[in-house]
């Protein structure tokens, strides 16, 4: 029944489970049986069920069968095609490109990985399509590749590891471990001077293990993500109790309210995302959930399975982070009750679509007024040394208006959530101190650069 | 498991409740369930076929097709979906119908005497797909480059009136680019979501380019919406000459491809196989830019066009409005009639309409000239 399964693991439970859940013979014997990436992932669940998928996944990503249910005809055609088109004939022209993928992808790596498939039949070409289609900006280095599933980071490690190193300050997934720490009680000095800090916010993403990521997911998988997440969120109580608004079904009134609250997200227009297949089937299974108090917000099936945002007006970052951690833990608990879990491993932390969001996936930031400091020529250097970045208050790609800036942490991977938020807190407090000093006509100091990784 | 399988198909079935395109009209849950298990030998699936139609719900007034082929076999493997769409789009064309191909320009009657005071320019275009390669929604960089190589070899071997030059998109000079824009030859990266959602802009501008003859009367686009788009054109009303050049050029190119065992995709049911089902058959749009300021405002103009099996567009091409009473008039049909027949309709129809225009100029009525349905 499962002769085609080339699973390398001989775990006894696996054999028993596969025996019980193998589909009837006629599904294997049809010549035109599909190998489409979406079929394989749905069949993973069909033959193994939700709980088994979690069990199998927990036995180690990458130990799943490398291909299910190949039809004779199409595998012959695929073999012939490989001979006719060696990897060198398909190697992309990256001479005008400036992104992490283009820096890392050599013909040798491409040749090694081109014909590999993840268990969901996702390929290297699909990972890099966005980077091939978007040569990049001379000043801003984009990542240029995405994962289609959890296993992408494993199967295509020869590409993703150097990309991760490039993007995350030399973090080496082969030798280093990423710390996860969502204990908000450890955060100190998390109350900002509200004469300067106008709002505080922490965001991250979470992926549901066993379901493909937005570039690769089928409609059924995307709807399953929505179902799993929305069911879990319905279990939140107290100050986290809230409501889900499906993008396709919301009323005009609801839409207007969400726009006014600055909660509504739109169909992606950036070619970085559309070329990565993330806008397919829009707006099917996309939506926004937020609590009644509008301080905890979750985007479903936008760039990641979920984007989780905690925010408030004012400078109480401590409370924002506490709600963030509590909310995340409660959601995790609620999905675990039904046999699901988040994608995570100790090499890469939380697994998200874009390699730039691995680790914590966390961006903690404030909108802060710094009229004097922002005009000081040392401003950029101070931010750099504090490992902070500035953006306009419209978010990434916007320019600052007036003297108010969005200041947030640069790093995502290699430091824990607590460490990164502490870094942001200490950094913003330092910036406010500088601003106050400049107000009094005193001089300021450029701080020493912060070490990048735990020694 | 059957219950699970049924439920799972339902989970994959797209939400087409707000859609208005041919695919959405035809794709029932039953058809989807039947086709979901299949793929072409190159791995194209029904989800790949319909993605563009799912992502682009369509326009209330204009009925788009909403699906594409990824390879020659798509039209066979997914016939349960594509046959009804083809029938809907091509005037009831049946799954058992045969399409006639006739590229013998000598079979065209007349066409060399359209009045140049009215007919400003004449043009015939079509597309060709090269056998043995998958189509633009699906092909790999290696395939696309092989198509370009073959095409350039074929085109640069032409001589006489067809002697010309190839300009690859990714390496043309600024001066060349400027010239191609001025000649209205240059094509750009597709921005229409109808095309981008079908995967046709991948790897742009790799292996895309433009070839044209020195006389600038014969032009070929490589790897845009189809493997090849072939265009013959010139100023004035000598459609006969335009069509002659079109047929001769196409046949010369086809011979060279055949020598390399890569002839054009064609079968006797669907004629020439192209990416979009709307271009099956001849893939031919033969047309003129013609001045019809009086006739175009006549209440029966649209009916006349209908009966003549012609369509109007603005002179900027599809989706544009006419300027100064000048219209782009071309054949409406692609499948079910031959190239000669379709160009004949254009030649005869335009000739008639110019006569009508002249009559209207003299203040005479045209009612007796209105033709029967062709």
CSV table of C-alpha atoms in Angstrom, one decimal, chain A:
chain,number,residue,atom,x,y,z
A,1,UNK,CA,0.0,0.0,0.0
A,2,UNK,CA,2.6,2.5,0.9
A,3,UNK,CA,5.5,1.0,-1.1
A,4,UNK,CA,6.2,4.4,-2.7
A,5,UNK,CA,6.9,6.0,0.7
A,6,UNK,CA,10.6,6.4,1.0
A,7,UNK,CA,10.5,7.4,4.6
A,8,UNK,CA,13.9,6.9,6.2
A,9,UNK,CA,12.5,6.5,9.7
A,10,UNK,CA,11.8,3.0,10.9
A,11,UNK,CA,9.8,4.1,13.9
A,12,UNK,CA,7.4,1.3,14.9
A,13,UNK,CA,4.5,3.7,15.5
A,14,UNK,CA,4.9,5.1,12.0
A,15,UNK,CA,4.5,1.7,10.4
A,16,UNK,CA,1.4,1.0,12.4
A,17,UNK,CA,-0.1,4.4,11.7
A,18,UNK,CA,0.6,4.2,8.0
A,19,UNK,CA,-1.0,0.7,7.9
A,20,UNK,CA,-4.1,2.0,9.5
A,21,UNK,CA,-4.5,5.1,7.4
A,22,UNK,CA,-3.4,3.9,4.0
A,23,UNK,CA,-5.9,4.6,1.3
A,24,UNK,CA,-7.6,1.9,-0.8
A,25,UNK,CA,-5.6,0.3,-3.7
A,26,UNK,CA,-7.4,2.0,-6.6
A,27,UNK,CA,-6.1,5.4,-5.6
A,28,UNK,CA,-2.6,4.2,-6.2
A,29,UNK,CA,-3.1,2.3,-9.4
A,30,UNK,CA,-4.7,5.0,-11.5
A,31,UNK,CA,-2.1,6.1,-14.1
A,32,UNK,CA,-3.0,9.7,-14.0
A,33,UNK,CA,-2.5,10.0,-10.2
A,34,UNK,CA,-1.4,13.5,-9.3
A,35,UNK,CA,1.8,14.6,-7.8
A,36,UNK,CA,0.9,18.2,-7.5
A,37,UNK,CA,2.2,19.8,-4.4
A,38,UNK,CA,-1.2,20.6,-3.1
A,39,UNK,CA,-2.4,17.0,-3.6
A,40,UNK,CA,0.5,15.6,-1.6
A,41,UNK,CA,-0.1,17.8,1.4
A,42,UNK,CA,-3.8,17.2,1.5
A,43,UNK,CA,-3.1,13.5,1.2
A,44,UNK,CA,-0.6,13.7,4.0
A,45,UNK,CA,-3.5,14.6,6.1
A,46,UNK,CA,-5.9,12.3,4.5
A,47,UNK,CA,-3.8,9.2,5.1
A,48,UNK,CA,-2.6,10.3,8.5
A,49,UNK,CA,-5.1,12.6,10.1
A,50,UNK,CA,-4.3,15.6,12.0
A,51,UNK,CA,-2.9,14.0,15.1
A,52,UNK,CA,-0.6,11.7,13.2
A,53,UNK,CA,0.7,14.6,11.0
A,54,UNK,CA,1.7,16.3,14.2
A,55,UNK,CA,3.3,13.1,15.6
A,56,UNK,CA,5.2,12.5,12.4
A,57,UNK,CA,6.3,16.1,12.2
A,58,UNK,CA,7.5,16.0,15.8
A,59,UNK,CA,9.6,13.0,14.9
A,60,UNK,CA,11.7,15.5,12.9
A,61,UNK,CA,11.0,17.7,10.0
A,62,UNK,CA,12.4,16.2,6.8
A,63,UNK,CA,11.9,12.6,7.7
A,64,UNK,CA,8.6,12.4,5.9
A,65,UNK,CA,8.4,10.6,2.6
A,66,UNK,CA,10.0,12.6,-0.1
A,67,UNK,CA,7.3,11.9,-2.6
A,68,UNK,CA,3.9,10.4,-2.5
A,69,UNK,CA,1.9,8.5,-5.0
A,70,UNK,CA,3.8,9.2,-8.3
A,71,UNK,CA,2.1,8.3,-11.5
A,72,UNK,CA,4.1,6.3,-13.9
A,73,UNK,CA,3.5,8.5,-16.9
A,74,UNK,CA,4.5,11.8,-15.3
A,75,UNK,CA,7.6,10.5,-13.6
A,76,UNK,CA,8.9,9.2,-17.0
A,77,UNK,CA,8.2,12.6,-18.5
A,78,UNK,CA,9.9,14.3,-15.6
A,79,UNK,CA,13.0,12.1,-16.0
A,80,UNK,CA,13.2,12.8,-19.7
A,81,UNK,CA,12.9,16.5,-19.0
A,82,UNK,CA,15.7,16.4,-16.5
A,83,UNK,CA,18.0,14.9,-19.1
A,84,UNK,CA,17.0,17.4,-21.7
A,85,UNK,CA,17.3,20.4,-19.4
A,86,UNK,CA,20.3,20.0,-17.1
A,87,UNK,CA,20.4,22.5,-14.1
A,88,UNK,CA,22.8,24.7,-16.0
A,89,UNK,CA,20.1,25.4,-18.6
A,90,UNK,CA,17.7,26.6,-16.0
A,91,UNK,CA,20.1,28.6,-13.8
A,92,UNK,CA,18.6,32.1,-13.5
A,93,UNK,CA,20.4,35.2,-14.8
A,94,UNK,CA,21.2,37.1,-11.6
A,95,UNK,CA,23.8,39.5,-13.0
A,96,UNK,CA,21.6,42.5,-12.4
A,97,UNK,CA,20.3,41.3,-9.0
A,98,UNK,CA,21.0,42.5,-5.5
A,99,UNK,CA,19.2,40.3,-3.0
A,100,UNK,CA,20.3,37.7,-0.4
A,101,UNK,CA,19.2,34.8,-2.7
A,102,UNK,CA,21.3,36.2,-5.7
A,103,UNK,CA,24.3,36.5,-3.4
A,104,UNK,CA,24.0,33.0,-2.1
A,105,UNK,CA,22.8,31.0,-5.1
A,106,UNK,CA,25.7,29.5,-7.1
A,107,UNK,CA,25.3,27.2,-10.1
A,108,UNK,CA,26.6,24.3,-7.9
A,109,UNK,CA,24.0,24.9,-5.2
A,110,UNK,CA,21.3,25.2,-7.9
A,111,UNK,CA,22.4,22.0,-9.6
A,112,UNK,CA,22.3,20.1,-6.3
A,113,UNK,CA,18.9,21.4,-5.3
A,114,UNK,CA,16.9,21.9,-8.5
A,115,UNK,CA,15.4,18.4,-8.6
A,116,UNK,CA,14.6,18.1,-5.0
A,117,UNK,CA,11.1,18.2,-3.6
A,118,UNK,CA,9.7,18.9,-0.1
A,119,UNK,CA,7.0,16.4,1.0
A,120,UNK,CA,4.5,18.9,-0.3
A,121,UNK,CA,6.2,18.9,-3.7
A,122,UNK,CA,7.6,22.4,-3.3
A,123,UNK,CA,10.7,23.1,-5.4
A,124,UNK,CA,13.7,25.4,-5.3
A,125,UNK,CA,12.5,27.3,-8.3
A,126,UNK,CA,9.3,28.1,-6.4
A,127,UNK,CA,11.4,29.3,-3.4
A,128,UNK,CA,13.5,31.7,-5.5
A,129,UNK,CA,10.9,32.9,-8.1
A,130,UNK,CA,10.3,36.1,-6.2
A,131,UNK,CA,14.0,36.9,-6.1
A,132,UNK,CA,14.4,36.2,-9.8
A,133,UNK,CA,11.5,38.4,-10.7
A,134,UNK,CA,12.6,41.2,-8.4
A,135,UNK,CA,16.2,42.1,-8.9
A,136,UNK,CA,16.2,44.4,-6.0
A,137,UNK,CA,17.2,47.8,-5.0
A,138,UNK,CA,20.8,49.1,-5.0
A,139,UNK,CA,20.3,50.4,-1.4
A,140,UNK,CA,18.0,47.9,0.2
A,141,UNK,CA,18.9,44.3,0.1
A,142,UNK,CA,15.7,42.2,0.0
A,143,UNK,CA,15.8,38.5,0.9
A,144,UNK,CA,14.7,37.1,-2.5
A,145,UNK,CA,13.4,33.7,-1.5
A,146,UNK,CA,10.5,32.2,0.6
A,147,UNK,CA,9.7,28.9,2.1
A,148,UNK,CA,6.7,27.0,0.9
A,149,UNK,CA,6.5,24.8,4.0
A,150,UNK,CA,8.5,23.9,7.1
A,151,UNK,CA,10.6,21.4,5.3
A,152,UNK,CA,11.8,24.0,2.8
A,153,UNK,CA,14.4,25.2,5.3
A,154,UNK,CA,15.7,21.7,5.6
A,155,UNK,CA,15.5,20.4,2.0
A,156,UNK,CA,17.0,23.6,0.6
A,157,UNK,CA,19.3,24.3,3.5
A,158,UNK,CA,22.3,24.8,1.1
A,159,UNK,CA,20.6,27.9,0.0
A,160,UNK,CA,18.6,29.0,3.0
A,161,UNK,CA,21.5,28.7,5.5
A,162,UNK,CA,23.8,31.2,3.7
A,163,UNK,CA,20.8,33.5,3.2
A,164,UNK,CA,20.0,33.3,6.9
A,165,UNK,CA,23.6,34.0,7.7
A,166,UNK,CA,23.6,37.0,5.4
A,167,UNK,CA,20.4,38.4,6.7
A,168,UNK,CA,20.8,37.6,10.4
A,169,UNK,CA,24.3,39.0,11.1
A,170,UNK,CA,26.2,35.8,10.7
A,171,UNK,CA,23.8,33.5,12.5
A,172,UNK,CA,24.8,29.9,11.5
A,173,UNK,CA,21.8,27.5,11.6
A,174,UNK,CA,24.2,24.6,11.4
A,175,UNK,CA,25.9,25.3,14.7
A,176,UNK,CA,23.8,27.8,16.7
A,177,UNK,CA,20.6,27.5,18.7
A,178,UNK,CA,17.9,30.1,18.9
A,179,UNK,CA,16.5,30.9,22.4
A,180,UNK,CA,12.8,31.4,22.8
A,181,UNK,CA,11.6,33.3,25.9
A,182,UNK,CA,8.1,34.6,26.2
A,183,UNK,CA,8.3,35.4,30.0
A,184,UNK,CA,7.2,39.0,30.0
A,185,UNK,CA,7.8,39.4,33.8
A,186,UNK,CA,11.5,39.6,33.0
A,187,UNK,CA,11.1,42.9,31.2
A,188,UNK,CA,12.4,45.9,33.2
A,189,UNK,CA,11.9,49.6,32.7
A,190,UNK,CA,9.2,49.0,30.2
A,191,UNK,CA,7.3,52.2,30.9
A,192,UNK,CA,8.2,55.1,28.6
A,193,UNK,CA,7.9,58.8,29.1
A,194,UNK,CA,4.6,59.6,27.4
A,195,UNK,CA,5.7,63.1,26.5
A,196,UNK,CA,7.8,61.4,23.9
A,197,UNK,CA,6.4,57.9,23.2
A,198,UNK,CA,3.0,58.1,21.5
A,199,UNK,CA,2.3,54.4,21.0
A,200,UNK,CA,3.8,51.0,21.7
A,201,UNK,CA,3.5,47.8,19.6
A,202,UNK,CA,4.8,44.3,19.4
A,203,UNK,CA,4.2,42.0,16.4
A,204,UNK,CA,5.2,38.5,15.3
A,205,UNK,CA,3.9,35.7,13.2
A,206,UNK,CA,3.0,32.1,13.8
A,207,UNK,CA,2.7,29.1,11.4
A,208,UNK,CA,0.5,26.1,11.9
A,209,UNK,CA,2.6,22.9,11.7
A,210,UNK,CA,1.4,20.4,9.1
A,211,UNK,CA,0.0,23.0,6.7
A,212,UNK,CA,1.8,24.6,3.8
A,213,UNK,CA,2.8,28.3,4.0
A,214,UNK,CA,1.1,31.1,2.0
A,215,UNK,CA,3.3,30.7,-1.2
A,216,UNK,CA,2.4,27.0,-1.5
A,217,UNK,CA,-0.8,26.3,0.3
A,218,UNK,CA,-3.9,25.0,-1.6
A,219,UNK,CA,-7.3,26.6,-1.0
A,220,UNK,CA,-8.2,23.7,1.3
A,221,UNK,CA,-5.0,24.2,3.4
A,222,UNK,CA,-5.6,27.9,3.7
A,223,UNK,CA,-9.2,27.3,4.8
A,224,UNK,CA,-7.9,24.8,7.3
A,225,UNK,CA,-5.5,27.4,8.7
A,226,UNK,CA,-8.4,29.9,9.0
A,227,UNK,CA,-10.6,27.2,10.7
A,228,UNK,CA,-7.9,26.2,13.2
A,229,UNK,CA,-7.0,29.7,14.1
A,230,UNK,CA,-10.5,31.1,14.3
A,231,UNK,CA,-11.7,28.2,16.4
A,232,UNK,CA,-8.8,28.8,18.8
A,233,UNK,CA,-9.4,32.5,19.0
A,234,UNK,CA,-13.1,32.0,19.9
A,235,UNK,CA,-11.8,30.4,23.1
A,236,UNK,CA,-10.1,33.6,24.3
A,237,UNK,CA,-11.8,35.2,27.3
A,238,UNK,CA,-11.6,38.3,29.5
A,239,UNK,CA,-9.7,41.2,28.0
A,240,UNK,CA,-8.7,39.0,25.1
A,241,UNK,CA,-12.2,38.1,24.1
A,242,UNK,CA,-12.9,39.2,20.5
A,243,UNK,CA,-14.3,38.7,17.1
A,244,UNK,CA,-13.3,37.5,13.6
A,245,UNK,CA,-14.0,39.4,10.4
A,246,UNK,CA,-13.6,37.4,7.2
A,247,UNK,CA,-12.3,39.6,4.4
A,248,UNK,CA,-14.7,38.2,1.9
A,249,UNK,CA,-17.8,38.5,4.1
A,250,UNK,CA,-17.4,41.7,6.1
A,251,UNK,CA,-20.1,44.3,5.7
A,252,UNK,CA,-19.2,47.8,4.4
A,253,UNK,CA,-19.7,49.2,7.9
A,254,UNK,CA,-17.3,46.7,9.4
A,255,UNK,CA,-14.8,47.4,6.6
A,256,UNK,CA,-14.9,51.1,7.3
A,257,UNK,CA,-14.5,50.6,11.0
A,258,UNK,CA,-11.5,48.4,10.5
A,259,UNK,CA,-10.0,51.0,8.1
A,260,UNK,CA,-10.5,53.7,10.7
A,261,UNK,CA,-8.9,51.6,13.4
A,262,UNK,CA,-5.9,51.0,11.0
A,263,UNK,CA,-6.5,47.2,11.2
A,264,UNK,CA,-7.6,46.3,7.7
A,265,UNK,CA,-5.0,44.7,5.4
A,266,UNK,CA,-5.4,44.7,1.7
A,267,UNK,CA,-4.6,42.4,-1.1
A,268,UNK,CA,-0.8,42.5,-1.5
A,269,UNK,CA,0.3,44.7,-4.4
A,270,UNK,CA,4.1,44.5,-3.8
A,271,UNK,CA,5.6,42.3,-6.5
A,272,UNK,CA,7.9,40.9,-3.8
A,273,UNK,CA,4.8,39.1,-2.5
A,274,UNK,CA,2.7,38.6,-5.6
A,275,UNK,CA,5.6,36.9,-7.4
A,276,UNK,CA,5.9,34.6,-4.4
A,277,UNK,CA,2.3,33.4,-5.1
A,278,UNK,CA,0.9,34.8,-1.9
A,279,UNK,CA,-2.1,36.6,-3.3
A,280,UNK,CA,-3.6,33.6,-4.9
A,281,UNK,CA,-7.4,33.0,-4.5
A,282,UNK,CA,-7.7,36.4,-2.7
A,283,UNK,CA,-9.7,37.0,-0.5
A,284,UNK,CA,-10.6,33.4,0.2
A,285,UNK,CA,-9.9,32.4,3.8
A,286,UNK,CA,-8.3,35.7,4.8
A,287,UNK,CA,-9.5,37.7,7.7
A,288,UNK,CA,-8.8,39.9,10.7
A,289,UNK,CA,-9.5,39.0,14.3
A,290,UNK,CA,-9.3,41.5,17.2
A,291,UNK,CA,-10.2,41.7,20.8
A,292,UNK,CA,-13.1,43.9,21.9
A,293,UNK,CA,-10.6,46.4,23.4
A,294,UNK,CA,-8.7,46.7,20.1
A,295,UNK,CA,-5.4,46.0,21.8
A,296,UNK,CA,-4.7,42.5,20.4
A,297,UNK,CA,-5.1,41.8,16.7
A,298,UNK,CA,-4.5,38.8,14.4
A,299,UNK,CA,-4.2,38.7,10.7
A,300,UNK,CA,-5.1,35.4,9.1
A,301,UNK,CA,-3.5,34.2,5.9
A,302,UNK,CA,-1.9,37.4,4.8
A,303,UNK,CA,1.9,37.0,4.4
A,304,UNK,CA,2.0,34.3,7.0
A,305,UNK,CA,-0.5,31.9,8.5
A,306,UNK,CA,-1.0,34.4,11.3
A,307,UNK,CA,0.4,37.8,12.2
A,308,UNK,CA,-0.1,38.6,15.9
A,309,UNK,CA,-0.1,42.2,17.1
A,310,UNK,CA,-0.3,43.7,20.5
A,311,UNK,CA,-0.5,47.5,20.8
A,312,UNK,CA,-1.7,50.5,22.8
A,313,UNK,CA,-1.5,54.2,22.7
A,314,UNK,CA,1.0,55.5,25.1
A,315,UNK,CA,4.3,54.2,26.5
A,316,UNK,CA,3.3,51.1,28.5
A,317,UNK,CA,5.5,48.6,26.6
A,318,UNK,CA,5.5,46.3,29.6
A,319,UNK,CA,1.7,45.8,29.4
A,320,UNK,CA,1.8,45.5,25.6
A,321,UNK,CA,4.5,42.8,25.9
A,322,UNK,CA,2.6,41.0,28.7
A,323,UNK,CA,-0.5,40.9,26.6
A,324,UNK,CA,1.5,39.7,23.7
A,325,UNK,CA,3.0,36.8,25.6
A,326,UNK,CA,-0.2,35.8,27.4
A,327,UNK,CA,-2.2,36.0,24.2
A,328,UNK,CA,0.3,33.9,22.3
A,329,UNK,CA,0.5,31.3,25.0
A,330,UNK,CA,-3.3,31.0,25.2
A,331,UNK,CA,-3.7,30.7,21.5
A,332,UNK,CA,-1.0,28.0,21.4
A,333,UNK,CA,-2.7,26.2,24.2
A,334,UNK,CA,-6.1,26.4,22.4
A,335,UNK,CA,-4.7,24.9,19.2
A,336,UNK,CA,-2.8,22.2,21.1
A,337,UNK,CA,-6.1,21.1,22.7
A,338,UNK,CA,-7.2,20.1,19.2
A,339,UNK,CA,-4.0,18.4,18.2
A,340,UNK,CA,-2.3,21.3,16.4
A,341,UNK,CA,0.9,23.2,17.2
A,342,UNK,CA,3.1,26.0,15.9
A,343,UNK,CA,6.0,25.4,13.6
A,344,UNK,CA,9.2,25.8,15.7
A,345,UNK,CA,12.6,24.2,16.0
A,346,UNK,CA,15.7,25.0,18.1
A,347,UNK,CA,17.8,25.9,15.1
A,348,UNK,CA,15.5,28.5,13.6
A,349,UNK,CA,13.0,29.3,16.3
A,350,UNK,CA,9.5,30.1,14.9
A,351,UNK,CA,9.2,29.1,11.2
A,352,UNK,CA,7.7,31.8,9.0
A,353,UNK,CA,7.4,32.3,5.2
A,354,UNK,CA,10.2,34.9,4.8
A,355,UNK,CA,13.7,34.0,6.2
A,356,UNK,CA,13.9,37.5,7.5
A,357,UNK,CA,11.2,36.7,10.1
A,358,UNK,CA,12.8,33.5,11.5
A,359,UNK,CA,13.6,33.2,15.2
A,360,UNK,CA,11.3,35.4,17.1
A,361,UNK,CA,9.6,37.0,14.0
A,362,UNK,CA,9.4,39.9,16.5
A,363,UNK,CA,9.3,43.6,15.8
A,364,UNK,CA,8.8,45.6,18.9
A,365,UNK,CA,8.5,49.3,18.3
A,366,UNK,CA,7.2,52.7,19.4
A,367,UNK,CA,6.1,55.9,17.7
A,368,UNK,CA,8.3,58.4,19.4
A,369,UNK,CA,8.9,62.2,19.0
A,370,UNK,CA,12.6,63.1,18.7
A,371,UNK,CA,12.7,66.5,17.2
A,372,UNK,CA,16.2,67.4,18.3
A,373,UNK,CA,17.9,64.1,18.2
A,374,UNK,CA,16.6,63.3,14.8
A,375,UNK,CA,18.4,66.3,13.5
A,376,UNK,CA,21.7,65.4,15.2
A,377,UNK,CA,24.2,64.0,12.7
A,378,UNK,CA,25.0,61.1,15.1
A,379,UNK,CA,21.4,59.9,15.1
A,380,UNK,CA,21.9,57.0,12.6
A,381,UNK,CA,25.1,55.8,14.4
A,382,UNK,CA,23.3,55.8,17.7
A,383,UNK,CA,20.5,53.7,16.3
A,384,UNK,CA,22.9,51.4,14.6
A,385,UNK,CA,24.9,50.8,17.9
A,386,UNK,CA,21.7,50.2,19.8
A,387,UNK,CA,20.6,47.7,17.1
A,388,UNK,CA,17.5,49.7,16.3
A,389,UNK,CA,16.0,50.9,13.0
A,390,UNK,CA,13.9,53.8,12.1
A,391,UNK,CA,10.9,53.9,9.8
A,392,UNK,CA,8.3,56.5,8.9
A,393,UNK,CA,5.1,56.2,10.9
A,394,UNK,CA,3.4,54.6,7.9
A,395,UNK,CA,5.5,51.5,8.4
A,396,UNK,CA,8.3,50.0,6.3
A,397,UNK,CA,9.0,52.0,3.0
A,398,UNK,CA,7.5,55.2,4.4
A,399,UNK,CA,9.4,58.4,5.3
A,400,UNK,CA,9.1,60.1,8.6
A,401,UNK,CA,6.7,63.0,8.8
A,402,UNK,CA,7.8,65.7,11.1
A,403,UNK,CA,9.7,64.6,14.1
A,404,UNK,CA,7.9,61.4,14.9
A,405,UNK,CA,9.6,58.1,14.1
A,406,UNK,CA,8.8,54.4,14.3
A,407,UNK,CA,11.7,52.9,16.2
A,408,UNK,CA,12.1,49.1,16.4
A,409,UNK,CA,14.5,46.3,16.9
A,410,UNK,CA,16.7,45.3,13.9
A,411,UNK,CA,17.2,41.7,14.9
A,412,UNK,CA,14.9,38.7,14.8
A,413,UNK,CA,17.0,35.6,15.1
A,414,UNK,CA,19.6,34.6,17.7
A,415,UNK,CA,18.2,36.6,20.6
A,416,UNK,CA,15.0,35.7,22.5
A,417,UNK,CA,11.8,37.8,22.6
A,418,UNK,CA,12.6,39.1,26.1
A,419,UNK,CA,16.1,40.0,25.0
A,420,UNK,CA,14.9,41.9,21.9
A,421,UNK,CA,12.1,43.8,23.7
A,422,UNK,CA,14.5,44.7,26.5
A,423,UNK,CA,16.9,45.9,23.8
A,424,UNK,CA,14.2,48.1,22.4
A,425,UNK,CA,13.1,49.3,25.8
A,426,UNK,CA,16.7,50.2,26.8
A,427,UNK,CA,17.4,51.8,23.4
A,428,UNK,CA,14.3,53.9,23.4
A,429,UNK,CA,14.9,55.1,27.0
A,430,UNK,CA,18.4,56.0,25.9
A,431,UNK,CA,17.1,58.0,22.9
A,432,UNK,CA,14.7,59.9,25.1
A,433,UNK,CA,17.5,60.7,27.5
A,434,UNK,CA,19.5,62.1,24.6
A,435,UNK,CA,16.5,64.1,23.5
A,436,UNK,CA,16.1,65.5,27.0
A,437,UNK,CA,19.9,66.3,27.2
A,438,UNK,CA,19.7,68.1,23.9
A,439,UNK,CA,16.7,70.1,25.1
A,440,UNK,CA,18.8,71.3,28.0
A,441,UNK,CA,21.7,72.1,25.7
A,442,UNK,CA,23.8,69.3,27.0
A,443,UNK,CA,25.9,67.0,24.9
A,444,UNK,CA,25.1,63.4,24.2
A,445,UNK,CA,27.2,60.3,23.8
A,446,UNK,CA,27.2,57.7,21.1
A,447,UNK,CA,26.8,54.4,23.0
A,448,UNK,CA,29.1,51.4,22.4
A,449,UNK,CA,27.8,48.9,19.9
A,450,UNK,CA,25.8,46.1,21.4
A,451,UNK,CA,27.1,42.6,20.9
A,452,UNK,CA,25.2,40.6,18.3
A,453,UNK,CA,25.0,37.2,19.7
A,454,UNK,CA,25.1,35.7,23.2
A,455,UNK,CA,28.7,34.6,24.0
